[in-house]
PDB file of C-alpha atoms in Angstrom:
ATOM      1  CA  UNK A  22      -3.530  15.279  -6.640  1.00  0.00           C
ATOM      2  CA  UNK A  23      -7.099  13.776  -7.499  1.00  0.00           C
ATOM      3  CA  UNK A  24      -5.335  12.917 -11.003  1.00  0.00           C
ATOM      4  CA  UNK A  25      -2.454  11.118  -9.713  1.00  0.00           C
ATOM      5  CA  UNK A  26      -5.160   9.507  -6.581  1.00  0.00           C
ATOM      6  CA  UNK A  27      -7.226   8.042  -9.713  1.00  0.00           C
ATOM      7  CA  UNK A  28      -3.687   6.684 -11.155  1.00  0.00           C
ATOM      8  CA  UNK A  29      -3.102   4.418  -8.323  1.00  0.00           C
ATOM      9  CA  UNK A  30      -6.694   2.997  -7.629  1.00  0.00           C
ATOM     10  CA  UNK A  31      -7.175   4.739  -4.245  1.00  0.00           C
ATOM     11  CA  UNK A  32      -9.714   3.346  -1.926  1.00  0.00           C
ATOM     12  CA  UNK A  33     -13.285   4.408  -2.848  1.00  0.00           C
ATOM     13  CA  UNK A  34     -13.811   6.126   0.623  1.00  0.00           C
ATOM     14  CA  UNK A  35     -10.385   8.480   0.833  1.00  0.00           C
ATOM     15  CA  UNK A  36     -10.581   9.166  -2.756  1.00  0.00           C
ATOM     16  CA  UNK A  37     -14.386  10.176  -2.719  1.00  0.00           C
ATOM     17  CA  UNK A  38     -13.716  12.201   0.561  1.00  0.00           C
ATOM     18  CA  UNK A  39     -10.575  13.730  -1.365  1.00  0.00           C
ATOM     19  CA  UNK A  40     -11.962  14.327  -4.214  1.00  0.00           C
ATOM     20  CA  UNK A  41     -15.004  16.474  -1.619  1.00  0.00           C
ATOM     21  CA  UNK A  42     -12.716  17.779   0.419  1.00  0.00           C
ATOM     22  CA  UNK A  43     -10.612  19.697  -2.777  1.00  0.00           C
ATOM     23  CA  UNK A  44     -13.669  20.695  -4.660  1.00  0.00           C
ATOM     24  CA  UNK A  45     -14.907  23.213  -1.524  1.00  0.00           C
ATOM     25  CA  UNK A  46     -11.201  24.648  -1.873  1.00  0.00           C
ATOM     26  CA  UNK A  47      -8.723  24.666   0.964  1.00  0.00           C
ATOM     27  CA  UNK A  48      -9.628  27.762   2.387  1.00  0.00           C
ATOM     28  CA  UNK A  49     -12.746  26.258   3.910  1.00  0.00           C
ATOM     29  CA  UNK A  50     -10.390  24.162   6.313  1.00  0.00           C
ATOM     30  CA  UNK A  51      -8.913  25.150   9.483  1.00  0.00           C
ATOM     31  CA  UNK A  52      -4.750  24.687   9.364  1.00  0.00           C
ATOM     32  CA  UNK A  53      -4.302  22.524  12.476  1.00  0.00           C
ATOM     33  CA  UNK A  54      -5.964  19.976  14.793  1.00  0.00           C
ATOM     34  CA  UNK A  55      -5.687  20.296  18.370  1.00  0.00           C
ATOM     35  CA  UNK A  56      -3.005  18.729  19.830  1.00  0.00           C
ATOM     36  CA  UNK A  57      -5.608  16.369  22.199  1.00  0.00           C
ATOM     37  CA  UNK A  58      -6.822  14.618  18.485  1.00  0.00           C
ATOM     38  CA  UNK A  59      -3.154  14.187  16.963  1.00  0.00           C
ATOM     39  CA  UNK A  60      -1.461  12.742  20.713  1.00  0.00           C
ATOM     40  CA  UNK A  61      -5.237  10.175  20.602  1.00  0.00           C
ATOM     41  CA  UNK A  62      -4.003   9.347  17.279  1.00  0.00           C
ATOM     42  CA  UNK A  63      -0.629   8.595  18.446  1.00  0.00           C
ATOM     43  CA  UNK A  64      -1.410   6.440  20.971  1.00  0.00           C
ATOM     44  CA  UNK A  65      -3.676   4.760  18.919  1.00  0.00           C
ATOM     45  CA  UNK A  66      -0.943   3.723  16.293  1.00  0.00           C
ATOM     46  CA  UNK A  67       1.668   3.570  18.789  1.00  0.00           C
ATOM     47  CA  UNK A  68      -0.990   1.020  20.157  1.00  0.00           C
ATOM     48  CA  UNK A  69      -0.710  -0.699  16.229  1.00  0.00           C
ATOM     49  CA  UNK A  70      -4.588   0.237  16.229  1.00  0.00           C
ATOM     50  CA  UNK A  71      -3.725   1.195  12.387  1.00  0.00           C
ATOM     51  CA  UNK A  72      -7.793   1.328  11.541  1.00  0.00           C
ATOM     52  CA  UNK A  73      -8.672   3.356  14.287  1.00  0.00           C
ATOM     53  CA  UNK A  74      -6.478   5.708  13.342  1.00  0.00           C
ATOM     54  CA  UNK A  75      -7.178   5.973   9.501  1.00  0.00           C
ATOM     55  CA  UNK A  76     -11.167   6.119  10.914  1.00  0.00           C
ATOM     56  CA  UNK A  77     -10.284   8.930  13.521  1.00  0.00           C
ATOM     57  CA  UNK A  78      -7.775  10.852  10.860  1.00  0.00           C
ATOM     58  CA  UNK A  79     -10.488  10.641   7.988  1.00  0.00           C
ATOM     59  CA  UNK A  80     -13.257  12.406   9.988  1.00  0.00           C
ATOM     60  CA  UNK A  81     -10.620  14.915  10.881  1.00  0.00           C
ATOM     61  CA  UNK A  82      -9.806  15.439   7.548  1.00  0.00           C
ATOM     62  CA  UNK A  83     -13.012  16.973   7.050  1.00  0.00           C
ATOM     63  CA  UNK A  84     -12.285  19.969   9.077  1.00  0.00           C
ATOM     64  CA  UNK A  85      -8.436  19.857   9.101  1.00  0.00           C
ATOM     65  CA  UNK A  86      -7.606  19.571   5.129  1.00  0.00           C
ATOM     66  CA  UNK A  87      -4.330  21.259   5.901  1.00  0.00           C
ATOM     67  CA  UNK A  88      -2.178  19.386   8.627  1.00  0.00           C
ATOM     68  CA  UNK A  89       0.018  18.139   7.615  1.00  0.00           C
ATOM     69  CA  UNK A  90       0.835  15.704  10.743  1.00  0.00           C
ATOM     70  CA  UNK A  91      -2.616  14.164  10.215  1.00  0.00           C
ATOM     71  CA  UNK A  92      -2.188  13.563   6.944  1.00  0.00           C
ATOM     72  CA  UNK A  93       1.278  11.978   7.880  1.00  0.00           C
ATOM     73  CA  UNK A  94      -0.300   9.836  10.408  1.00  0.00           C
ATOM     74  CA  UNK A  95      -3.014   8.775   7.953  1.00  0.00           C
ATOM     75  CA  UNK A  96      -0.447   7.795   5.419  1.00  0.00           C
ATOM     76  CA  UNK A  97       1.764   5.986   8.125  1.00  0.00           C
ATOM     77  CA  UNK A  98      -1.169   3.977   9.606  1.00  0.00           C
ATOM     78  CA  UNK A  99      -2.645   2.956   5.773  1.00  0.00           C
ATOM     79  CA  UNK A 100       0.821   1.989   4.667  1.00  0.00           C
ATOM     80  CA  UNK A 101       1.132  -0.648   7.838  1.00  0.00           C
ATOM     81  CA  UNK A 102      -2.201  -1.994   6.761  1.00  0.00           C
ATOM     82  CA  UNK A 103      -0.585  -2.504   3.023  1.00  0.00           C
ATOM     83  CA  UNK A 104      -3.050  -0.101   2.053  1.00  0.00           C
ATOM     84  CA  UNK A 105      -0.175   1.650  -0.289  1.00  0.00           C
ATOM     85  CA  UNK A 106      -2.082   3.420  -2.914  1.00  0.00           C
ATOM     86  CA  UNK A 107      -3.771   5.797   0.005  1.00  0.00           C
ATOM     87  CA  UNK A 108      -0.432   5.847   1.952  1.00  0.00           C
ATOM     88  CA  UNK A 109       0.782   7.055  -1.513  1.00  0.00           C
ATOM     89  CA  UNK A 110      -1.517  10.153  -2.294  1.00  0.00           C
ATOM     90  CA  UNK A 111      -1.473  11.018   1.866  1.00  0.00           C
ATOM     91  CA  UNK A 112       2.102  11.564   2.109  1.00  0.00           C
ATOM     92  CA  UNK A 113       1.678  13.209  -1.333  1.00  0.00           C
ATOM     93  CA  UNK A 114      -0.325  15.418   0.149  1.00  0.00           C
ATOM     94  CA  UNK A 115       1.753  15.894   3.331  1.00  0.00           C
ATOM     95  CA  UNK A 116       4.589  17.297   0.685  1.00  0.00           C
ATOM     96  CA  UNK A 117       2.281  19.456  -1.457  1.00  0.00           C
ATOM     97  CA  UNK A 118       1.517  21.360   1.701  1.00  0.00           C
ATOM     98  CA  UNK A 119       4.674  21.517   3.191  1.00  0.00           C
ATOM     99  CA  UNK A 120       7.703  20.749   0.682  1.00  0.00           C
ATOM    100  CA  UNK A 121      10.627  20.047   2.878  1.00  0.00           C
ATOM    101  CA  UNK A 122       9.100  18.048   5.298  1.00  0.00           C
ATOM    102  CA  UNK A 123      11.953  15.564   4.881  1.00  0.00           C
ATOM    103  CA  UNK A 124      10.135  12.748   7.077  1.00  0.00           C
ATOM    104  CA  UNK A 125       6.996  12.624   4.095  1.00  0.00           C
ATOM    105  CA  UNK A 126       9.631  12.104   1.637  1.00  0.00           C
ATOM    106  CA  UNK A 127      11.144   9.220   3.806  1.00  0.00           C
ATOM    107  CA  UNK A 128       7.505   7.517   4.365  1.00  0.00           C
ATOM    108  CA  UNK A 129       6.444   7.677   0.467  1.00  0.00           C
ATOM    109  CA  UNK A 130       9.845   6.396  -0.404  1.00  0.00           C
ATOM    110  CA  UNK A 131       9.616   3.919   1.683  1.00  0.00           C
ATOM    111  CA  UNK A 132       5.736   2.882   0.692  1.00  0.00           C
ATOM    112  CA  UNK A 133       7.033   3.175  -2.967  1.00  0.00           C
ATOM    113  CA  UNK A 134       9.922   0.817  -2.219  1.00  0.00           C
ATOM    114  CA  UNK A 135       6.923  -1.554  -0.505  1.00  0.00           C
ATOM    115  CA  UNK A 136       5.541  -1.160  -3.848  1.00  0.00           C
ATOM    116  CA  UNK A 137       8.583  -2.113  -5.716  1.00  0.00           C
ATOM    117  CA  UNK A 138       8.766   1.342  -7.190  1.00  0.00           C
ATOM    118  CA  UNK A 139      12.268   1.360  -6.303  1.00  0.00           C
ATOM    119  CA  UNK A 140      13.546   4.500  -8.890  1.00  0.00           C
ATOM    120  CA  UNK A 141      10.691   6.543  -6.964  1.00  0.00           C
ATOM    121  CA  UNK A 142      11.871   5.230  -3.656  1.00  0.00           C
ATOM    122  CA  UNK A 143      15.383   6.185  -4.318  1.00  0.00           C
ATOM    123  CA  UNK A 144      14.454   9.555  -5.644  1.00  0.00           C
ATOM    124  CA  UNK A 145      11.935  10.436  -2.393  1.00  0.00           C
ATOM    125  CA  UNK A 146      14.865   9.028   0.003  1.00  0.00           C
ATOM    126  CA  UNK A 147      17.386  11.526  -2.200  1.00  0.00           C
ATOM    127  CA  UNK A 148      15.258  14.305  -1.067  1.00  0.00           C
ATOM    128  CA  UNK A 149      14.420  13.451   2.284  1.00  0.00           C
ATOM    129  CA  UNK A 150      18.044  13.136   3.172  1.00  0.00           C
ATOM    130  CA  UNK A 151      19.162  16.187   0.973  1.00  0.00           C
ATOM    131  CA  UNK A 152      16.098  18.276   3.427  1.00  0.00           C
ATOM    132  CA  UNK A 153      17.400  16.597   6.838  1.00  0.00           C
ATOM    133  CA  UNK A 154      20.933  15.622   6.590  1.00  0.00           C
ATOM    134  CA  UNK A 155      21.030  15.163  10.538  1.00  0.00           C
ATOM    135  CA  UNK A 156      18.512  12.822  10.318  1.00  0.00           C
ATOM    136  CA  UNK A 157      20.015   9.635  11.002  1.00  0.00           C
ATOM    137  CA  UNK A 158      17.394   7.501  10.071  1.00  0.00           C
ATOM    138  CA  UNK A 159      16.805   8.761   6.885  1.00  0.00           C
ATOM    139  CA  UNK A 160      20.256   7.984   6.419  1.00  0.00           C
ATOM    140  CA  UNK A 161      19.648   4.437   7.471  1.00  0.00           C
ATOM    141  CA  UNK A 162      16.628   3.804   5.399  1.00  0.00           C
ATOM    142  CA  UNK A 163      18.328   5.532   2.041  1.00  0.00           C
ATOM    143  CA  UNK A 164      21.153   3.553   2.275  1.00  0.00           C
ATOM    144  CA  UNK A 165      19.571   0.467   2.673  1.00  0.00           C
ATOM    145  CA  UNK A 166      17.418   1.051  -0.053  1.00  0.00           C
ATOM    146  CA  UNK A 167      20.520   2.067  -2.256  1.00  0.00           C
ATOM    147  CA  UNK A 168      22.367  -1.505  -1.282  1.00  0.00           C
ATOM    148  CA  UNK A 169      18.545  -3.344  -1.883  1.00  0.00           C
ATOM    149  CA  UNK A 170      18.192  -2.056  -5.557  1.00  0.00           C
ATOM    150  CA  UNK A 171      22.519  -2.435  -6.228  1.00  0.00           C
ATOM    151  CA  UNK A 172      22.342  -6.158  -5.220  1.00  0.00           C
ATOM    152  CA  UNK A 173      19.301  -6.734  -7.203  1.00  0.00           C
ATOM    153  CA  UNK A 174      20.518  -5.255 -10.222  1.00  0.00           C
ATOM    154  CA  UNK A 175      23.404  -7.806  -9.833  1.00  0.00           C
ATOM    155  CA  UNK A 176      21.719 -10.350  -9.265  1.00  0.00           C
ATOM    156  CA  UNK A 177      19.760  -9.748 -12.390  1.00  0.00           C
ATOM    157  CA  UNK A 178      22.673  -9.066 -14.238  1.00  0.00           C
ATOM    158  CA  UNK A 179      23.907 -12.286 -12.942  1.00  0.00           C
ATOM    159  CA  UNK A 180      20.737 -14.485 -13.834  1.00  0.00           C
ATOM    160  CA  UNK A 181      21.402 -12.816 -17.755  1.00  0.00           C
ATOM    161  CA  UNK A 182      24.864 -14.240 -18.299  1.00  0.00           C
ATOM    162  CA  UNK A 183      23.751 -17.785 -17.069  1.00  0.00           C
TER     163      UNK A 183
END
């Protein structure tokens, strides 16, 4: 994780509370945070108060390495502030710790796809939608991307011949 973190130029604050955070080990954290700190959270980015929560999240991060839904809503809040690269290792993060949490898949395809990663993006949407077929959304956003990255390979191919 701190490998592919370095890759993308994180943030100097996540990636030096990352890199903390791994180096005590995982089994120093507690697995969940109370329900009271994630519904705060959720108001606060259902409230598009995107800083607050990436401030709230990373102090919780301390003491909650493993949930997942924090890490989720730190990725989600970062990628609305274009902050992509620490979007990117969150919902990384989200999926090393729980692997068919279709939704992560969904978010970092879609924060690829903001990145114009859009072979990654397809790839991450793949898998969300392979995890949550029901998921109607997913469905949505897949698709989309799929018809996005046909129509631009056209156009390319287009531009070529002229």
């Amino acid at each position: 994780l701190l490998i592919k973190a370095k890759s993308r130029g994180l943030s100097d604050k996540f990636g030096k509370q990352l890199k903390a955070m791994l180096h005590k080990g995982p089994s120093n954290f507690s697995q969940s945070v109370p329900k009271a700190s994630i519904d705060e959270l959720l108001t606060l980015y259902n409230q598009k108060k995107y800083s607050s929560v990436i401030n709230q999240a990373y102090d919780l991060t301390k003491k909650y390495l493993k949930d997942v839904v924090l890490w989720n809503l730190y990725g989600s809040a970062a990628a609305q502030l274009g902050e992509l690269d620490d979007a990117i290792i969150a919902f990384e993060r989200v999926i090393s710790l729980k692997p068919d949490f279709a939704e992560a898949y969904s978010n970092l395809g879609l924060a690829l796809q903001n990145r114009s990663q859009l072979n990654e993006a397809l790839i991450n949407y793949k898998i969300a939608v392979s995890l949550k077929p029901d998921m109607p959304m997913l469905i949505i956003t897949w698709a989309m991307h799929f018809t996005i990255q046909v129509t631009w390979r056209v156009l390319l191919m287009h531009t070529e011949k002229q």
